[in-house]
mmCIF file of C-alpha atoms in Angstrom:
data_model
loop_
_atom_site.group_PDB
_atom_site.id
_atom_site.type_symbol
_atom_site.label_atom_id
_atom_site.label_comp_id
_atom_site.label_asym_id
_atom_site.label_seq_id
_atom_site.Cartn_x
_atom_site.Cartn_y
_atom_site.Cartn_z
ATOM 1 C CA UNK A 61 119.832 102.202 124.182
ATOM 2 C CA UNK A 62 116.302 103.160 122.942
ATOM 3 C CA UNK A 63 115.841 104.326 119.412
ATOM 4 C CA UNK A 64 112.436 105.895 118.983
ATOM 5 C CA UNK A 65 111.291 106.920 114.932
ATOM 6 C CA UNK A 66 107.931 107.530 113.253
ATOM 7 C CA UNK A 67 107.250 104.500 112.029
ATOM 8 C CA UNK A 68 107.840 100.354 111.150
ATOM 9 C CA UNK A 69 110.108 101.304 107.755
ATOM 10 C CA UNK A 70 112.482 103.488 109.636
ATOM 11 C CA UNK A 71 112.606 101.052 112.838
ATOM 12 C CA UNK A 72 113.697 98.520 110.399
ATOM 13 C CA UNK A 73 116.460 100.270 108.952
ATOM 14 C CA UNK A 74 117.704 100.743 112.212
ATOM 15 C CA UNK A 75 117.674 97.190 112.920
ATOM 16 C CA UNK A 76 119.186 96.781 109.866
ATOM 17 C CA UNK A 77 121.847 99.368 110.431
ATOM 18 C CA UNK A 78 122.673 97.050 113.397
ATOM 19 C CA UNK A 79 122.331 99.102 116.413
ATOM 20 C CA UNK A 80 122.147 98.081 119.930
ATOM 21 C CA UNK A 81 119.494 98.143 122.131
ATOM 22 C CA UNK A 82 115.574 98.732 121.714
ATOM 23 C CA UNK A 83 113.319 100.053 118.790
ATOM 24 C CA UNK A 84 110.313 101.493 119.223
ATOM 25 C CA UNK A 85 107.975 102.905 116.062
ATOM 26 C CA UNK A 86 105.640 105.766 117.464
ATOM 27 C CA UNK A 87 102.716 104.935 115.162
ATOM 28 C CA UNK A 88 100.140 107.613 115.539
ATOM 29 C CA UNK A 89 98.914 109.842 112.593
ATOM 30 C CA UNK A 90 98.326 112.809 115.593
ATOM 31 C CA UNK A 91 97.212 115.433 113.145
ATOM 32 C CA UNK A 92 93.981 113.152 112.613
ATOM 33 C CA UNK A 93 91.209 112.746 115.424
ATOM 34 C CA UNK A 94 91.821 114.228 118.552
ATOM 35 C CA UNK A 95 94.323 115.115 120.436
ATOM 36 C CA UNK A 96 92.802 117.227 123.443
ATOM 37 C CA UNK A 97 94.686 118.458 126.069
ATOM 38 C CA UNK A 98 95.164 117.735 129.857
ATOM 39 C CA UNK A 99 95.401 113.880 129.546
ATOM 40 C CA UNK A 100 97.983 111.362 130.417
ATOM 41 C CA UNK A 101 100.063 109.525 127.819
ATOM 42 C CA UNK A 102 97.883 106.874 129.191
ATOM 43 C CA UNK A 103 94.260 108.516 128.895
ATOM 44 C CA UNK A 104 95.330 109.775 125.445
ATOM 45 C CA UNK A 105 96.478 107.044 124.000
ATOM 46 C CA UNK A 106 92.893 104.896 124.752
ATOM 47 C CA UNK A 107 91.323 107.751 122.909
ATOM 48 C CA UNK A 108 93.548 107.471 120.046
ATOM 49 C CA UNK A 109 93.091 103.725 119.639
ATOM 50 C CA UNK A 110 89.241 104.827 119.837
ATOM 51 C CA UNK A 111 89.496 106.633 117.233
ATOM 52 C CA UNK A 112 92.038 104.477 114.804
ATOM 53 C CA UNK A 113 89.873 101.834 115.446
ATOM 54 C CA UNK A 114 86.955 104.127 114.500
ATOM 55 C CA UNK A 115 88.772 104.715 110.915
ATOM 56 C CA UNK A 116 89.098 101.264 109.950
ATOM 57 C CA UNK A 117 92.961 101.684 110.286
ATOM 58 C CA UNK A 118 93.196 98.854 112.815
ATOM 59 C CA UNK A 119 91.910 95.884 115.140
ATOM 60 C CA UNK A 120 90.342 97.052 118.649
ATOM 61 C CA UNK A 121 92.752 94.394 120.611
ATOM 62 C CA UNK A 122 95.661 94.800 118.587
ATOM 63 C CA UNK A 123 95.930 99.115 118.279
ATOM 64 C CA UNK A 124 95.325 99.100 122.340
ATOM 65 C CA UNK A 125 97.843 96.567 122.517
ATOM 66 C CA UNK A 126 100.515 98.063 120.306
ATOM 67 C CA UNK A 127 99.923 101.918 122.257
ATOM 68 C CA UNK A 128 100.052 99.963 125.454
ATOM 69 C CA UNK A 129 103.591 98.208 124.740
ATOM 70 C CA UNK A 130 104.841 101.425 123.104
ATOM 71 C CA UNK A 131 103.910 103.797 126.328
ATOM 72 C CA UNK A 132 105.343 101.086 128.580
ATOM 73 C CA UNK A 133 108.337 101.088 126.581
ATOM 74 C CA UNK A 134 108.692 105.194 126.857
ATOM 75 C CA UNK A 135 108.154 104.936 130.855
ATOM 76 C CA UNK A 136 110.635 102.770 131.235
ATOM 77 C CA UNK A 137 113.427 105.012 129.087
ATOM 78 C CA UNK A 138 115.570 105.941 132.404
ATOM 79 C CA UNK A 139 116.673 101.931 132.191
ATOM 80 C CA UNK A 140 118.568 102.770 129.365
ATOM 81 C CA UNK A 141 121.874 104.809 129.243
ATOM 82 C CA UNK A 142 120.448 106.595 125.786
ATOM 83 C CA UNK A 143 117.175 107.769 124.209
ATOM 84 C CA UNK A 144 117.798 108.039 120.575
ATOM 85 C CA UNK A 145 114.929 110.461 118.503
ATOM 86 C CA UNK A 146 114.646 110.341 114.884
ATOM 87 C CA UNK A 147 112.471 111.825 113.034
ATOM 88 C CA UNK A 148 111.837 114.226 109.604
ATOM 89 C CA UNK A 149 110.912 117.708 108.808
ATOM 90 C CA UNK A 150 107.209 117.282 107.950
ATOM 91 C CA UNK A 151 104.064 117.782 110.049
ATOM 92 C CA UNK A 152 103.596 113.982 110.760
ATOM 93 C CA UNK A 153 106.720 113.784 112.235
ATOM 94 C CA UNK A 154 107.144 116.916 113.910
ATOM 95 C CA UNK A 155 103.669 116.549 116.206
ATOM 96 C CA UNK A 156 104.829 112.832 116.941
ATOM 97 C CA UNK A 157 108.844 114.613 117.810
ATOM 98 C CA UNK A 158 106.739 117.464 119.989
ATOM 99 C CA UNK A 159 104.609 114.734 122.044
ATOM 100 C CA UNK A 160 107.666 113.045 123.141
ATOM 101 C CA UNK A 161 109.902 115.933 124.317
ATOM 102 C CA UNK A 162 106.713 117.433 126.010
ATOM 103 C CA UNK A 163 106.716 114.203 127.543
ATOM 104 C CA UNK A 164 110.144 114.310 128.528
ATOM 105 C CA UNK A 165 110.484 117.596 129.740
ATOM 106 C CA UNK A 166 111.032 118.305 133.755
ATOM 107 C CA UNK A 167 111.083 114.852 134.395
ATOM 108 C CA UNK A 168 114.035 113.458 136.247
ATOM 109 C CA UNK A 169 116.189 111.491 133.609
ATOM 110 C CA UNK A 170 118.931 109.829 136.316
ATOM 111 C CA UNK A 171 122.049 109.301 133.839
ATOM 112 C CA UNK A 172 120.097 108.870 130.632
ATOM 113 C CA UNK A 173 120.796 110.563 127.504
ATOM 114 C CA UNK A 174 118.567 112.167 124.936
ATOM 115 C CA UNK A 175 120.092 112.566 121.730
ATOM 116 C CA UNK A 176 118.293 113.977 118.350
ATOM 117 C CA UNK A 177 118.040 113.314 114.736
ATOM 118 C CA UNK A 178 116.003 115.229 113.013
ATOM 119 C CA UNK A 179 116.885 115.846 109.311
ATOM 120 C CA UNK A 180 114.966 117.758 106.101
ATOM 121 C CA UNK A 181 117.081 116.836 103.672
ATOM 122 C CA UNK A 182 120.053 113.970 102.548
ATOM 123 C CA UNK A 183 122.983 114.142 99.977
ATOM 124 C CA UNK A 184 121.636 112.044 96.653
ATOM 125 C CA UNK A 185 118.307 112.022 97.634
ATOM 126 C CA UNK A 186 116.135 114.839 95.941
ATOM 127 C CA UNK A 187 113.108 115.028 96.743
ATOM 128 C CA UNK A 188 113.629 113.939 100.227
ATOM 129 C CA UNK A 189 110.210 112.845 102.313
ATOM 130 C CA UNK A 190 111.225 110.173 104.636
ATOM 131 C CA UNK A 191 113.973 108.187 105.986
ATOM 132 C CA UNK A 192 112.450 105.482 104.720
ATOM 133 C CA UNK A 193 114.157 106.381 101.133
ATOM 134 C CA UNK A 194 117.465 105.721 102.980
ATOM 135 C CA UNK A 195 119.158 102.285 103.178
ATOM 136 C CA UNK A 196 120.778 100.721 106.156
ATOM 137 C CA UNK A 197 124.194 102.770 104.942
ATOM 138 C CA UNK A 198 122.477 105.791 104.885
ATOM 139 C CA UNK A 199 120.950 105.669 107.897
ATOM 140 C CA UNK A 200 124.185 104.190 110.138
ATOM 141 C CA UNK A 201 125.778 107.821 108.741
ATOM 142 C CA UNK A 202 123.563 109.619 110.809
ATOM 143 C CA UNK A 203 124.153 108.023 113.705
ATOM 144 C CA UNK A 204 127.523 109.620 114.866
ATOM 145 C CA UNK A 205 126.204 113.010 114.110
ATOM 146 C CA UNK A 206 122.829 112.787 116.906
ATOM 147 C CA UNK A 207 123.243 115.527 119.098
ATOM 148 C CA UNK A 208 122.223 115.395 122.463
ATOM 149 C CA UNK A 209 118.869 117.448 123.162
ATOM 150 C CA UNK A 210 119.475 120.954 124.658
ATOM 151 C CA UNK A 211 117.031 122.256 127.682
ATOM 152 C CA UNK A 212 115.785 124.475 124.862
ATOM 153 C CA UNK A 213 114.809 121.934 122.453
ATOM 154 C CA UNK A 214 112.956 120.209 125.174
ATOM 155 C CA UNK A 215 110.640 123.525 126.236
ATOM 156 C CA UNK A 216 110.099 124.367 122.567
ATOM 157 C CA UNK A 217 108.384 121.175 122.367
ATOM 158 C CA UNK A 218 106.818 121.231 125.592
ATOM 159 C CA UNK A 219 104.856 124.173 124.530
ATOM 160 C CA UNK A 220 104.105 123.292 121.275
ATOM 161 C CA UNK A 221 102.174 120.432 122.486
ATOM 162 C CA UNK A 222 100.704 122.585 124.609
ATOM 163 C CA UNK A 223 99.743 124.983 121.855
ATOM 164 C CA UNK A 224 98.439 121.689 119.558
ATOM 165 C CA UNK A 225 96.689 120.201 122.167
ATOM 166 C CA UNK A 226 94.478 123.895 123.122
ATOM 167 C CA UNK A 227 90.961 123.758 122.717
ATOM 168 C CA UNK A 228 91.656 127.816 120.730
ATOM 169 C CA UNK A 229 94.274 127.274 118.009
ATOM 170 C CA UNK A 230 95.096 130.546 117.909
ATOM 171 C CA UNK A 231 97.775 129.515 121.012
ATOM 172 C CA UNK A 232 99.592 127.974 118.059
ATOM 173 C CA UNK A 233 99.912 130.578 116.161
ATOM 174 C CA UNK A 234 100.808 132.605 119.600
ATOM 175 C CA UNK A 235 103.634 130.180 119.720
ATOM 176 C CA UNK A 236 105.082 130.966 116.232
ATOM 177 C CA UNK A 237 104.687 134.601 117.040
ATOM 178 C CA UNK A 238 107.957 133.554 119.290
ATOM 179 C CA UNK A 239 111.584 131.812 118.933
ATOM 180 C CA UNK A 240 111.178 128.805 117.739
ATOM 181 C CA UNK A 241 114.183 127.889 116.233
ATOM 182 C CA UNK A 242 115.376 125.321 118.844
ATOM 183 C CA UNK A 243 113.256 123.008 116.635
ATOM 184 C CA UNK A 244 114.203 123.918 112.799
ATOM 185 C CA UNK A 245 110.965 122.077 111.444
ATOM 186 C CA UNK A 246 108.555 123.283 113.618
ATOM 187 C CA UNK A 247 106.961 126.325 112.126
ATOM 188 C CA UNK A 248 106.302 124.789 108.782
ATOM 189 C CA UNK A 249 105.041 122.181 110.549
ATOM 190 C CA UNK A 250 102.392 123.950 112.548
ATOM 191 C CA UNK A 251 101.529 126.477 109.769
ATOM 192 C CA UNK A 252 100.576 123.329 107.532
ATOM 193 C CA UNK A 253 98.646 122.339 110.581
ATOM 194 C CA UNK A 254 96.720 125.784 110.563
ATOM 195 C CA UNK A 255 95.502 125.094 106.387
ATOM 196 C CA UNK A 256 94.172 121.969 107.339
ATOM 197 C CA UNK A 257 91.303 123.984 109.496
ATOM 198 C CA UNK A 258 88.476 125.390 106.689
ATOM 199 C CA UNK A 259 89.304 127.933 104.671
ATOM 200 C CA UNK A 260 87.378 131.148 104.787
ATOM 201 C CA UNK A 261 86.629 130.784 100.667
ATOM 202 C CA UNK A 262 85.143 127.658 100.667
ATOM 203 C CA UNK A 263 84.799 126.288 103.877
ATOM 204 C CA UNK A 264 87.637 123.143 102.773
ATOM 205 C CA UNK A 265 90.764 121.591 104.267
ATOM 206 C CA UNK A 266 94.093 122.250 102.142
ATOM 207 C CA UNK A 267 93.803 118.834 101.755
ATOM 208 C CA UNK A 268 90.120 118.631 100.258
ATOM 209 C CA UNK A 269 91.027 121.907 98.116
ATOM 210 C CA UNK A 270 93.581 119.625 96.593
ATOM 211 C CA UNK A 271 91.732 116.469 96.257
ATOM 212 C CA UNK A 272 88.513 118.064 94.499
ATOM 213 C CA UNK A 273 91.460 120.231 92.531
ATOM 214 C CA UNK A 274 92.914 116.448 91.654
ATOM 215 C CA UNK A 275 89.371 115.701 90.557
ATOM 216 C CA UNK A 276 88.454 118.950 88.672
ATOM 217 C CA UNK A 277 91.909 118.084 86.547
ATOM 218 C CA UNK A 278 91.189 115.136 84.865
ATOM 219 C CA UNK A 279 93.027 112.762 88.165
ATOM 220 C CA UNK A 280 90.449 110.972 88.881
ATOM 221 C CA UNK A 281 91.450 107.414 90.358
ATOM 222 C CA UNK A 282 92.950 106.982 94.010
ATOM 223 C CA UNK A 283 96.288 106.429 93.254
ATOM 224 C CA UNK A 284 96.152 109.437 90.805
ATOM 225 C CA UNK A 285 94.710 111.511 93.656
ATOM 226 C CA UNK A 286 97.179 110.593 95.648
ATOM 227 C CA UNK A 287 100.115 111.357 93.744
ATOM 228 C CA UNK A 288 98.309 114.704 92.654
ATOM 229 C CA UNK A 289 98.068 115.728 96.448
ATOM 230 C CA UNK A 290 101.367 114.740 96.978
ATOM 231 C CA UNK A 291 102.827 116.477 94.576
ATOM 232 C CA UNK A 292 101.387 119.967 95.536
ATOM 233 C CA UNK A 293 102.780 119.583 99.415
ATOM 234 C CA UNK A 294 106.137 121.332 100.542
ATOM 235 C CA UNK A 295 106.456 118.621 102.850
ATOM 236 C CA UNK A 296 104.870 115.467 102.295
ATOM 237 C CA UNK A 297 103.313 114.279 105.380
ATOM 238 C CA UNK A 298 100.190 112.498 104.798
ATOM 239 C CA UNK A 299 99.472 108.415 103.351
ATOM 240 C CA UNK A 300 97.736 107.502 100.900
ATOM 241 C CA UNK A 301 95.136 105.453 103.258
ATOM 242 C CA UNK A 302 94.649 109.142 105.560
ATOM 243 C CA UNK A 303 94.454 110.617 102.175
ATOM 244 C CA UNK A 304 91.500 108.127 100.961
ATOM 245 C CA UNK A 305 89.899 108.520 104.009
ATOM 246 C CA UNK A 306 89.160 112.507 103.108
ATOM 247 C CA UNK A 307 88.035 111.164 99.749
ATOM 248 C CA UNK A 308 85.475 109.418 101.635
ATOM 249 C CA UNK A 309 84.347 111.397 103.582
ATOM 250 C CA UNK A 310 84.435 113.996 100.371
ATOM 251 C CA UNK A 311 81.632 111.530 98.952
ATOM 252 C CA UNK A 312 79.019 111.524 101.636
ATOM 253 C CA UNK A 313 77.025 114.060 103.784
ATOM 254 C CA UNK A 314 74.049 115.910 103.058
ATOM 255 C CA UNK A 315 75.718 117.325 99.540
ATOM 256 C CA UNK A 316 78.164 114.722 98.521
ATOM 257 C CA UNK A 317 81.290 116.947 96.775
ATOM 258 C CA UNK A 318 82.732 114.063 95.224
ATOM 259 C CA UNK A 319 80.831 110.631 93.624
ATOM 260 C CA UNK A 320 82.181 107.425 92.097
ATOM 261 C CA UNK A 321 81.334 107.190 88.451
ATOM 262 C CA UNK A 322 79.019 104.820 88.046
ATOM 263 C CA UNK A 323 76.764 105.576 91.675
ATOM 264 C CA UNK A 324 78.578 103.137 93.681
ATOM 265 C CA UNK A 325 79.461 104.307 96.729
ATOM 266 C CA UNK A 326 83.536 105.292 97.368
ATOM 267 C CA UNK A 327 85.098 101.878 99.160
ATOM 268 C CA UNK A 328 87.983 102.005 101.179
ATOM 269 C CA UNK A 329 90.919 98.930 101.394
ATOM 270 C CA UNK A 330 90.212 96.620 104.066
ATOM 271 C CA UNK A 331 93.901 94.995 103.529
ATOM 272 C CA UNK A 332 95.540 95.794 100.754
ATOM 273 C CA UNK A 333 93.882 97.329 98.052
ATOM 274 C CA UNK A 334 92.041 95.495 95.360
ATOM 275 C CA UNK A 335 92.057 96.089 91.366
ATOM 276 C CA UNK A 336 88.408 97.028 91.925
ATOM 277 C CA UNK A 337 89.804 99.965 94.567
ATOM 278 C CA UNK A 338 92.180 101.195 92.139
ATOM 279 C CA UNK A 339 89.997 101.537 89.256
ATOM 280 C CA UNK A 340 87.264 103.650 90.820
ATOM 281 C CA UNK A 341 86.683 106.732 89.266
ATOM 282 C CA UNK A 342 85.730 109.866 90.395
ATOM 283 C CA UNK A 343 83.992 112.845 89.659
ATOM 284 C CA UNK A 344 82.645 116.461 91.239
ATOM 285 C CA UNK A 345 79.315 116.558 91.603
ATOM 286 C CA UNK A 346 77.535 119.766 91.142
ATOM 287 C CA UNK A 347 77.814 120.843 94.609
ATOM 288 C CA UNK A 348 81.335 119.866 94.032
ATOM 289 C CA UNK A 349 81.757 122.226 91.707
ATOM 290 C CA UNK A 350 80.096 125.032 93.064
ATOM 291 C CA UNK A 351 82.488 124.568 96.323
ATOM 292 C CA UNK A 352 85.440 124.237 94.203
ATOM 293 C CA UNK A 353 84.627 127.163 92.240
ATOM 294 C CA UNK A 354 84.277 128.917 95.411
ATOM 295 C CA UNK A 355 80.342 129.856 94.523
ATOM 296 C CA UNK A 356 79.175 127.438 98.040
ATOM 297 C CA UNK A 357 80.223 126.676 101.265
ATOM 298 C CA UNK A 358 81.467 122.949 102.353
ATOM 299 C CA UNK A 359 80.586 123.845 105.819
ATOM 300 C CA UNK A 360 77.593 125.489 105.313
ATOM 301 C CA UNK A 361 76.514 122.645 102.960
ATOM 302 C CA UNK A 362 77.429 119.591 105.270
ATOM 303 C CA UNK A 363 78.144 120.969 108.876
ATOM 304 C CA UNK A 364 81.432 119.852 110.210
ATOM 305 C CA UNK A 365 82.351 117.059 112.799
ATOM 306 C CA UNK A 366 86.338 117.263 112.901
ATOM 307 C CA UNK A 367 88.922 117.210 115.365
ATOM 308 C CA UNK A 368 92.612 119.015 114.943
ATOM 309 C CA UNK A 369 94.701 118.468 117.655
ATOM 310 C CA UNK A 370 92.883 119.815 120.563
ATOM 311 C CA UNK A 371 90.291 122.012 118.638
ATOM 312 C CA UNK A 372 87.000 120.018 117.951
ATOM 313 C CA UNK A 373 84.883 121.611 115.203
ATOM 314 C CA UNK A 374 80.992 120.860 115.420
ATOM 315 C CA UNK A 375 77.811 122.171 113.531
ATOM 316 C CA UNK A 376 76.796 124.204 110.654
ATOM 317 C CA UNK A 377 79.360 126.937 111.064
ATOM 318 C CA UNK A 378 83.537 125.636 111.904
ATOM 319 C CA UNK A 379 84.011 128.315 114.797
ATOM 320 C CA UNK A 380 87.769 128.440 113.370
ATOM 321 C CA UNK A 381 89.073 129.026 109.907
ATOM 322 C CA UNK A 382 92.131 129.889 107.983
ATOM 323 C CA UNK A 383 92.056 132.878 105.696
ATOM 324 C CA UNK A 384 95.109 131.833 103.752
ATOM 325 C CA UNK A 385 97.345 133.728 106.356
ATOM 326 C CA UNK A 386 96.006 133.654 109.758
ATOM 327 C CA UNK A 387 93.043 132.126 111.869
ATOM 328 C CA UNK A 388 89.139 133.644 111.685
ATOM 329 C CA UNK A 389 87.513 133.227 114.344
ATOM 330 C CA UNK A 390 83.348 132.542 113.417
ATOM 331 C CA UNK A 391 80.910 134.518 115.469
#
């Protein structure tokens, strides 16, 4: 048996649940970098190591390694009798879910299985985010109630990679124009997706909007940004180091939005984050506020250089944006 999840917390509570056969942690935050379409598992995989390595997220020899072992492990899945998915509601987890049965779907399985969990919510546990709030218990219950992966579910998220990987993002929303219920989590998934492209008022990510909002109330620290941010998501789906990497990147460019108080510049955690990390402070500079206030335009201000999924926005104007309900496309 091969048990595939998100992550190292949930592959240990399988282990610790005590199931047979193989565990294998995904590992890839896919709505960061890119993500571009018509590569192998192989050729996409050396470009997201590239680009984790690029973050400061992880050791050249050891990310390579790790994708290496993991895609291995995945090509060798018909020498098991059962492929066991689990995975959560929210956007991390969905993209990583959607990789894998694109992956898997036309290709010849022999006798192995496919079975799905995929869950949004758990008795006693309110709010829910992750199965890594369950214990080993918890998690053995939803073992017997995996369902085996319909034909459906398998083209649903064969073309919703498809439509995540496009170099036009409007294929996405294409996509939730049809039936997409095969996979329950999906269209919240991809809509949060859609508000992470800049909006049409201010030229930010959902995710910036909330982190200068953070700011602009008084939350000032990292951790307190972080819990700020997290608080103001349906679905929780992004960590706190992704999350301090915006913050970063919030701090520099042509018109810095965001500065530390006292001029230093905004340091990330090499390991594990020092007292001096969590007691920086910061603040909204004036172009800050004039973005947050909706007066200027991020884009406009600092050009863009970002990639989500398999749209790549470059220069002084982001030829996509989100209007709050649908994508604009920039002339």
């Amino acid at each position: 048996m091969l048990h595939i999840t998100n992550g190292d917390s949930a592959a240990d509570l399988i282990k610790d649940a005590v199931f047979s056969g193989q565990i294998l942690a995904w590992r890839d935050v896919l709505h960061e970098g890119p993500v571009p379409a018509g590569l192998s598992l192989t050729q996409l995989s050396d470009l997201r190591a590239q680009f984790i390595v690029a973050q400061g997220w992880g050791e050249v020899h050891s990310v390579k390694a790790s994708f290496a072992e993991r895609d291995e492990a995945l090509a060798r899945f018909r020498e098991h009798e059962e492929i066991v998915l689990w995975f959560e509601h929210d956007l991390y987890d969905q993209l990583q879910l959607i990789q894998l049965l694109g992956w898997l779907f036309g290709r010849e399985r022999g006798a192995t299985r496919i079975s799905l969990i995929c869950i949004g919510e758990y008795p006693g546990i309110h709010p829910f985010h992750a199965l890594g709030q369950l214990n080993a218990n918890q998690m053995a219950s939803l073992f017997p109630v995996r369902h085996a992966v319909t034909h459906k579910e398998l083209k649903t998220g064969f073309l919703a990679w498809q439509a995540f990987t496009a170099p036009d993002p409007t294929e996405i929303e294409k996509l939730l124009a049809t039936n997409t219920s095969a996979l329950p989590f999906l269209r919240a998934a991809l809509l949060r997706h859609l508000q992470q492209f800049p909006a049409t008022s201010n030229g930010l990510a959902r995710t910036e909007k909330q982190i200068l909002a953070a700011v602009a109330a008084g939350q000032q620290t990292p951790g307190e940004i972080f819990l700020y941010d997290k608080a103001q998501e349906e679905h929780v789906f992004m960590g706190d180091w992704t999350l301090w990497t915006y913050v970063k990147r919030l701090c520099e460019g042509i018109e810095p939005l965001l500065e530390v108080t006292g001029g230093t510049q905004f340091s990330l955690p090499l390991d594990d984050p020092s007292p001096e990390f969590w007691q920086q402070k910061l603040s909204l500079t004036e172009a800050g506020e004039a973005v947050h206030s909706g007066e200027f335009d991020a884009v406009e201000l600092n050009g863009i250089d970002r990639w989500l999924g398999g749209v790549h926005l470059q220069g002084a104007k982001a030829a996509w944006r989100w209007d709050g309900f649908k994508l604009v496309g920039s002339s």
